[in-house]
PDB file of C-alpha atoms in Angstrom:
ATOM      1  CA  UNK A 129     101.359  72.776  95.686  1.00 50.00           C
ATOM      2  CA  UNK A 130     104.548  74.320  96.808  1.00 55.00           C
ATOM      3  CA  UNK A 131     103.113  77.436  96.560  1.00 57.00           C
ATOM      4  CA  UNK A 132     101.973  77.380 100.005  1.00 52.00           C
ATOM      5  CA  UNK A 133     104.476  74.709 101.202  1.00 55.00           C
ATOM      6  CA  UNK A 134     107.981  75.453 100.324  1.00 61.00           C
ATOM      7  CA  UNK A 135     106.890  78.781  99.755  1.00 68.00           C
ATOM      8  CA  UNK A 136     105.032  81.056 101.384  1.00 83.00           C
ATOM      9  CA  UNK A 137     103.426  82.717  98.657  1.00 89.00           C
ATOM     10  CA  UNK A 138     100.416  83.197 100.363  1.00 92.00           C
ATOM     11  CA  UNK A 139     101.453  86.408 101.497  1.00 94.00           C
ATOM     12  CA  UNK A 140     101.122  88.217  98.609  1.00 95.00           C
ATOM     13  CA  UNK A 141      98.027  85.828  97.498  1.00 95.00           C
ATOM     14  CA  UNK A 142      95.853  86.712 100.263  1.00 95.00           C
ATOM     15  CA  UNK A 143      97.430  90.232 100.480  1.00 96.00           C
ATOM     16  CA  UNK A 144      96.069  90.868  96.595  1.00 98.00           C
ATOM     17  CA  UNK A 145      94.670  88.363  94.668  1.00 97.00           C
ATOM     18  CA  UNK A 146      91.862  87.591  97.371  1.00 97.00           C
ATOM     19  CA  UNK A 147      90.905  90.840  97.511  1.00 97.00           C
ATOM     20  CA  UNK A 148      90.896  91.095  94.126  1.00 98.00           C
ATOM     21  CA  UNK A 149      88.897  88.473  93.013  1.00 98.00           C
ATOM     22  CA  UNK A 150      86.358  89.315  95.629  1.00 97.00           C
ATOM     23  CA  UNK A 151      85.887  92.506  94.166  1.00 98.00           C
ATOM     24  CA  UNK A 152      86.213  91.154  90.143  1.00 98.00           C
ATOM     25  CA  UNK A 153      84.755  87.766  90.091  1.00 98.00           C
ATOM     26  CA  UNK A 154      85.278  86.925  86.757  1.00 98.00           C
ATOM     27  CA  UNK A 155      88.127  87.782  86.719  1.00 98.00           C
ATOM     28  CA  UNK A 156      90.442  87.098  83.581  1.00 98.00           C
ATOM     29  CA  UNK A 157      93.378  85.169  84.354  1.00 98.00           C
ATOM     30  CA  UNK A 158      96.551  83.712  82.973  1.00 98.00           C
ATOM     31  CA  UNK A 159      99.133  81.177  84.717  1.00 96.00           C
ATOM     32  CA  UNK A 160     102.149  80.575  82.932  1.00 96.00           C
ATOM     33  CA  UNK A 161     103.076  76.890  83.989  1.00 89.00           C
ATOM     34  CA  UNK A 162     101.023  73.945  84.554  1.00 85.00           C
ATOM     35  CA  UNK A 163     103.811  72.168  86.567  1.00 71.00           C
ATOM     36  CA  UNK A 164     104.308  69.531  83.908  1.00 71.00           C
ATOM     37  CA  UNK A 165     108.176  69.143  85.106  1.00 69.00           C
ATOM     38  CA  UNK A 166     106.673  68.672  89.325  1.00 62.00           C
ATOM     39  CA  UNK A 167     107.712  66.149  91.202  1.00 59.00           C
ATOM     40  CA  UNK A 168     103.869  66.050  92.318  1.00 58.00           C
ATOM     41  CA  UNK A 169     102.505  66.082  88.772  1.00 54.00           C
ATOM     42  CA  UNK A 170     100.506  69.074  86.425  1.00 65.00           C
ATOM     43  CA  UNK A 171      98.146  70.923  87.925  1.00 62.00           C
ATOM     44  CA  UNK A 172      98.082  71.682  91.383  1.00 74.00           C
ATOM     45  CA  UNK A 173      97.635  75.113  91.306  1.00 84.00           C
ATOM     46  CA  UNK A 174      94.981  74.704  88.642  1.00 89.00           C
ATOM     47  CA  UNK A 175      92.984  73.012  91.490  1.00 87.00           C
ATOM     48  CA  UNK A 176      93.461  75.156  93.877  1.00 89.00           C
ATOM     49  CA  UNK A 177      91.992  77.826  91.572  1.00 93.00           C
ATOM     50  CA  UNK A 178      89.368  76.294  90.192  1.00 93.00           C
ATOM     51  CA  UNK A 179      88.162  76.155  93.882  1.00 93.00           C
ATOM     52  CA  UNK A 180      89.003  79.732  94.897  1.00 95.00           C
ATOM     53  CA  UNK A 181      87.716  81.284  91.926  1.00 96.00           C
ATOM     54  CA  UNK A 182      84.893  79.576  90.339  1.00 96.00           C
ATOM     55  CA  UNK A 183      83.853  82.302  88.215  1.00 97.00           C
ATOM     56  CA  UNK A 184      86.718  83.175  86.850  1.00 98.00           C
ATOM     57  CA  UNK A 185      87.976  82.516  83.571  1.00 98.00           C
ATOM     58  CA  UNK A 186      91.660  80.835  83.932  1.00 96.00           C
ATOM     59  CA  UNK A 187      94.112  80.400  81.396  1.00 97.00           C
ATOM     60  CA  UNK A 188      96.940  78.017  81.826  1.00 94.00           C
ATOM     61  CA  UNK A 189     100.081  78.831  79.955  1.00 95.00           C
ATOM     62  CA  UNK A 190     102.903  75.844  79.450  1.00 90.00           C
ATOM     63  CA  UNK A 191     106.018  74.776  77.812  1.00 86.00           C
ATOM     64  CA  UNK A 192     105.497  70.358  77.511  1.00 83.00           C
ATOM     65  CA  UNK A 193     102.916  70.182  74.573  1.00 83.00           C
ATOM     66  CA  UNK A 194     103.070  66.520  75.481  1.00 85.00           C
ATOM     67  CA  UNK A 195     101.924  67.231  78.598  1.00 80.00           C
ATOM     68  CA  UNK A 196      99.120  69.480  77.588  1.00 82.00           C
ATOM     69  CA  UNK A 197      98.443  66.946  74.875  1.00 83.00           C
ATOM     70  CA  UNK A 198      98.229  64.118  77.839  1.00 78.00           C
ATOM     71  CA  UNK A 199      96.035  66.021  80.032  1.00 70.00           C
ATOM     72  CA  UNK A 200      93.962  68.003  77.847  1.00 78.00           C
ATOM     73  CA  UNK A 201      90.597  65.631  78.303  1.00 70.00           C
ATOM     74  CA  UNK A 202      91.078  65.144  81.772  1.00 77.00           C
ATOM     75  CA  UNK A 203      88.697  66.213  84.604  1.00 74.00           C
ATOM     76  CA  UNK A 204      91.829  68.397  86.364  1.00 78.00           C
ATOM     77  CA  UNK A 205      91.750  70.824  82.685  1.00 82.00           C
ATOM     78  CA  UNK A 206      88.000  71.242  82.310  1.00 87.00           C
ATOM     79  CA  UNK A 207      86.938  74.625  82.038  1.00 89.00           C
ATOM     80  CA  UNK A 208      90.559  75.374  81.844  1.00 92.00           C
ATOM     81  CA  UNK A 209      91.615  77.408  78.692  1.00 94.00           C
ATOM     82  CA  UNK A 210      95.237  76.222  77.534  1.00 94.00           C
ATOM     83  CA  UNK A 211      97.950  77.707  75.803  1.00 95.00           C
ATOM     84  CA  UNK A 212     101.458  76.369  74.908  1.00 95.00           C
ATOM     85  CA  UNK A 213     105.039  76.811  73.508  1.00 95.00           C
ATOM     86  CA  UNK A 214     107.798  78.556  74.913  1.00 95.00           C
ATOM     87  CA  UNK A 215     107.398  82.079  77.511  1.00 96.00           C
ATOM     88  CA  UNK A 216     110.351  83.527  76.451  1.00 96.00           C
ATOM     89  CA  UNK A 217     109.573  83.778  72.779  1.00 96.00           C
ATOM     90  CA  UNK A 218     108.116  87.135  71.541  1.00 97.00           C
ATOM     91  CA  UNK A 219     106.276  85.472  68.927  1.00 97.00           C
ATOM     92  CA  UNK A 220     104.797  82.465  71.149  1.00 97.00           C
ATOM     93  CA  UNK A 221     104.147  85.529  73.684  1.00 98.00           C
ATOM     94  CA  UNK A 222     101.933  87.745  71.109  1.00 97.00           C
ATOM     95  CA  UNK A 223     100.428  84.370  70.165  1.00 97.00           C
ATOM     96  CA  UNK A 224      99.161  83.697  73.514  1.00 98.00           C
ATOM     97  CA  UNK A 225      97.681  87.249  73.507  1.00 98.00           C
ATOM     98  CA  UNK A 226      95.788  87.003  69.903  1.00 98.00           C
ATOM     99  CA  UNK A 227      94.599  83.665  71.454  1.00 97.00           C
ATOM    100  CA  UNK A 228      93.486  84.614  74.696  1.00 98.00           C
ATOM    101  CA  UNK A 229      92.653  88.091  73.293  1.00 97.00           C
ATOM    102  CA  UNK A 230      94.722  89.308  75.878  1.00 97.00           C
ATOM    103  CA  UNK A 231      93.255  92.304  78.148  1.00 97.00           C
ATOM    104  CA  UNK A 232      94.336  89.791  81.532  1.00 98.00           C
ATOM    105  CA  UNK A 233      93.162  90.987  85.094  1.00 98.00           C
ATOM    106  CA  UNK A 234      95.840  89.172  86.267  1.00 98.00           C
ATOM    107  CA  UNK A 235      98.646  87.103  85.289  1.00 98.00           C
ATOM    108  CA  UNK A 236     101.157  84.813  87.237  1.00 97.00           C
ATOM    109  CA  UNK A 237     104.443  83.897  85.906  1.00 97.00           C
ATOM    110  CA  UNK A 238     105.199  80.544  87.732  1.00 93.00           C
ATOM    111  CA  UNK A 239     106.669  79.280  84.740  1.00 91.00           C
ATOM    112  CA  UNK A 240     110.610  78.582  83.259  1.00 87.00           C
ATOM    113  CA  UNK A 241     112.137  80.809  85.910  1.00 89.00           C
ATOM    114  CA  UNK A 242     115.099  81.502  83.064  1.00 93.00           C
ATOM    115  CA  UNK A 243     115.399  85.753  83.886  1.00 96.00           C
ATOM    116  CA  UNK A 244     115.090  86.137  79.991  1.00 97.00           C
ATOM    117  CA  UNK A 245     111.595  83.968  80.101  1.00 96.00           C
ATOM    118  CA  UNK A 246     110.617  86.004  82.597  1.00 97.00           C
ATOM    119  CA  UNK A 247     111.463  89.360  81.387  1.00 97.00           C
ATOM    120  CA  UNK A 248     110.802  88.845  77.987  1.00 97.00           C
ATOM    121  CA  UNK A 249     107.094  87.838  79.385  1.00 97.00           C
ATOM    122  CA  UNK A 250     106.428  90.831  81.201  1.00 97.00           C
ATOM    123  CA  UNK A 251     107.638  92.900  78.232  1.00 96.00           C
ATOM    124  CA  UNK A 252     104.761  91.590  76.173  1.00 96.00           C
ATOM    125  CA  UNK A 253     102.462  90.482  79.104  1.00 97.00           C
ATOM    126  CA  UNK A 254     102.399  93.410  81.324  1.00 96.00           C
ATOM    127  CA  UNK A 255     100.700  95.914  78.416  1.00 95.00           C
ATOM    128  CA  UNK A 256      98.134  93.105  78.116  1.00 96.00           C
ATOM    129  CA  UNK A 257      96.985  93.500  81.692  1.00 97.00           C
ATOM    130  CA  UNK A 258      94.061  95.530  82.470  1.00 96.00           C
ATOM    131  CA  UNK A 259      94.252  99.089  84.199  1.00 96.00           C
ATOM    132  CA  UNK A 260      93.983  98.103  88.384  1.00 97.00           C
ATOM    133  CA  UNK A 261      95.207  94.478  87.426  1.00 98.00           C
ATOM    134  CA  UNK A 262      98.154  92.305  88.772  1.00 98.00           C
ATOM    135  CA  UNK A 263     101.174  90.459  88.015  1.00 98.00           C
ATOM    136  CA  UNK A 264     102.838  88.009  89.656  1.00 98.00           C
ATOM    137  CA  UNK A 265     106.378  86.466  89.527  1.00 97.00           C
ATOM    138  CA  UNK A 266     107.654  83.726  91.199  1.00 92.00           C
ATOM    139  CA  UNK A 267     110.829  81.552  92.368  1.00 91.00           C
ATOM    140  CA  UNK A 268     113.316  85.031  91.751  1.00 94.00           C
ATOM    141  CA  UNK A 269     115.694  83.280  94.776  1.00 93.00           C
ATOM    142  CA  UNK A 270     117.444  81.652  91.959  1.00 92.00           C
ATOM    143  CA  UNK A 271     117.483  84.952  89.758  1.00 95.00           C
ATOM    144  CA  UNK A 272     121.244  85.375  90.124  1.00 94.00           C
ATOM    145  CA  UNK A 273     122.450  81.747  89.388  1.00 93.00           C
ATOM    146  CA  UNK A 274     124.283  81.423  86.422  1.00 93.00           C
ATOM    147  CA  UNK A 275     121.963  79.094  84.884  1.00 91.00           C
ATOM    148  CA  UNK A 276     119.271  81.120  85.248  1.00 93.00           C
ATOM    149  CA  UNK A 277     120.772  84.006  83.015  1.00 93.00           C
ATOM    150  CA  UNK A 278     120.694  82.176  79.563  1.00 93.00           C
ATOM    151  CA  UNK A 279     120.313  85.045  76.885  1.00 93.00           C
ATOM    152  CA  UNK A 280     117.174  84.747  74.944  1.00 96.00           C
ATOM    153  CA  UNK A 281     116.399  87.800  72.461  1.00 94.00           C
ATOM    154  CA  UNK A 282     115.739  90.340  72.681  1.00 95.00           C
ATOM    155  CA  UNK A 283     117.260  89.762  76.364  1.00 96.00           C
ATOM    156  CA  UNK A 284     120.449  89.227  77.329  1.00 95.00           C
ATOM    157  CA  UNK A 285     122.515  87.453  79.978  1.00 94.00           C
ATOM    158  CA  UNK A 286     123.150  90.415  81.966  1.00 95.00           C
ATOM    159  CA  UNK A 287     119.422  90.912  82.341  1.00 96.00           C
ATOM    160  CA  UNK A 288     118.438  89.978  86.120  1.00 97.00           C
ATOM    161  CA  UNK A 289     114.982  90.183  86.788  1.00 97.00           C
ATOM    162  CA  UNK A 290     114.855  91.766  90.348  1.00 97.00           C
ATOM    163  CA  UNK A 291     117.769  94.265  89.351  1.00 97.00           C
ATOM    164  CA  UNK A 292     115.245  95.058  86.619  1.00 96.00           C
ATOM    165  CA  UNK A 293     112.263  96.050  89.443  1.00 97.00           C
ATOM    166  CA  UNK A 294     114.562  97.822  91.119  1.00 97.00           C
ATOM    167  CA  UNK A 295     114.711 100.379  88.893  1.00 94.00           C
ATOM    168  CA  UNK A 296     111.514 100.563  88.618  1.00 94.00           C
ATOM    169  CA  UNK A 297     110.989 100.405  92.354  1.00 95.00           C
ATOM    170  CA  UNK A 298     113.241 103.263  92.366  1.00 95.00           C
ATOM    171  CA  UNK A 299     111.226 105.608  89.952  1.00 94.00           C
ATOM    172  CA  UNK A 300     108.078 104.770  92.418  1.00 94.00           C
ATOM    173  CA  UNK A 301     109.887 106.444  95.152  1.00 94.00           C
ATOM    174  CA  UNK A 302     112.670 108.809  94.580  1.00 95.00           C
ATOM    175  CA  UNK A 303     111.560 112.206  93.164  1.00 92.00           C
ATOM    176  CA  UNK A 304     114.020 112.759  91.176  1.00 93.00           C
ATOM    177  CA  UNK A 305     112.438 110.198  88.624  1.00 91.00           C
ATOM    178  CA  UNK A 306     109.099 113.112  88.688  1.00 87.00           C
ATOM    179  CA  UNK A 307     108.648 112.331  85.122  1.00 88.00           C
ATOM    180  CA  UNK A 308     109.315 109.010  84.617  1.00 88.00           C
ATOM    181  CA  UNK A 309     106.633 108.388  87.628  1.00 88.00           C
ATOM    182  CA  UNK A 310     104.264 110.671  85.940  1.00 87.00           C
ATOM    183  CA  UNK A 311     104.794 108.633  82.361  1.00 88.00           C
ATOM    184  CA  UNK A 312     104.605 105.264  84.855  1.00 91.00           C
ATOM    185  CA  UNK A 313     101.935 102.835  84.322  1.00 94.00           C
ATOM    186  CA  UNK A 314     102.268 101.172  88.039  1.00 95.00           C
ATOM    187  CA  UNK A 315     100.568 101.204  91.330  1.00 96.00           C
ATOM    188  CA  UNK A 316     102.758  99.490  93.328  1.00 97.00           C
ATOM    189  CA  UNK A 317     105.452  96.980  93.938  1.00 98.00           C
ATOM    190  CA  UNK A 318     105.493  94.346  96.666  1.00 97.00           C
ATOM    191  CA  UNK A 319     108.326  91.869  97.018  1.00 96.00           C
ATOM    192  CA  UNK A 320     108.327  89.452  99.674  1.00 95.00           C
ATOM    193  CA  UNK A 321     110.280  85.741  99.924  1.00 92.00           C
ATOM    194  CA  UNK A 322     111.008  84.957  96.722  1.00 93.00           C
ATOM    195  CA  UNK A 323     108.410  86.503  94.773  1.00 95.00           C
ATOM    196  CA  UNK A 324     107.322  90.216  94.160  1.00 96.00           C
ATOM    197  CA  UNK A 325     103.400  91.503  93.140  1.00 98.00           C
ATOM    198  CA  UNK A 326     102.949  94.282  91.096  1.00 98.00           C
ATOM    199  CA  UNK A 327      99.637  96.291  90.248  1.00 98.00           C
ATOM    200  CA  UNK A 328      98.523  98.317  87.358  1.00 97.00           C
ATOM    201  CA  UNK A 329      97.224 102.247  87.908  1.00 96.00           C
ATOM    202  CA  UNK A 330      93.525 102.620  87.287  1.00 94.00           C
ATOM    203  CA  UNK A 331      94.163 105.343  84.994  1.00 90.00           C
ATOM    204  CA  UNK A 332      97.031 103.693  83.094  1.00 83.00           C
ATOM    205  CA  UNK A 333      97.836 104.726  79.697  1.00 76.00           C
ATOM    206  CA  UNK A 334      97.336 101.713  77.294  1.00 66.00           C
ATOM    207  CA  UNK A 335     100.249 102.975  75.355  1.00 62.00           C
ATOM    208  CA  UNK A 336     102.513 103.364  78.156  1.00 62.00           C
ATOM    209  CA  UNK A 337     106.191 102.255  77.642  1.00 58.00           C
ATOM    210  CA  UNK A 338     108.052 104.359  80.064  1.00 55.00           C
ATOM    211  CA  UNK A 339     109.982 101.204  81.797  1.00 54.00           C
ATOM    212  CA  UNK A 340     110.795 100.023  77.867  1.00 55.00           C
ATOM    213  CA  UNK A 341     113.130 103.411  77.246  1.00 51.00           C
ATOM    214  CA  UNK A 342     115.825 101.993  78.428  1.00 44.00           C
ATOM    215  CA  UNK A 343     115.790  98.336  78.302  1.00 47.00           C
TER     216      UNK A 343
END
C-alpha cells in the first residue's frame, strides 16, 4: 500500500501502532478507507493488518457501498468487520459507533481527505477511543488545496485540519493554557511528513470536550 511507498507512514506506525499491538494483541481497530478508489484496488492495507495484527478485531469503513458489496465475501475481507457511508456525516458516524460498539483502541483515518470529512470524523470518533488509545490521520499534505475545503455541516470551508491540530499542540506546549491542558484528554501529538498521530491520556475523562469548546 502507499502507506510505505509514496508515504513513509511506517515512521509513526512503527513508533506507536506496533508497540501498542504488542501490549494489546486483541486491540479493536477502525480504519476509514478500504481503498476502493486506489489504482491498485481495495484492501491493500487490510492484507497488511491481517498479517501484522492476527489477533486484533479489525473494522473497515468505506464510502463506496457497491465496492464493499462486491468484495464482502472475498478471502481478502474474511474476518474483517465492514461499515459503509460518508465519514463526514454525523448520522453515519453515530451509526458506525452504534454498529461497532465503539470503544476503539485505534482509529486510522485514510478516507476521503476532505478537511471537513476528517474533522467531523475526529469530532465523533475521538471520544469513542479508549483511554490510552491512538488516532492516526493520513494524507494531510493536501489540506490547503481548495478542492479539499468543501464544507460539510457542522464544519465549514475555513477548517484546515493541520491548523486545528496546531491549536491543540499549543495547549500541550504553552503554560498559559493551564486550564485547557488540565482538561485535555490528549497525551501527545506526533506529526511527520503528511500525517499525525494523537494519543489519548490513560486517565482521560470520557466526557471531556475541551477541544470542542471553540469549534
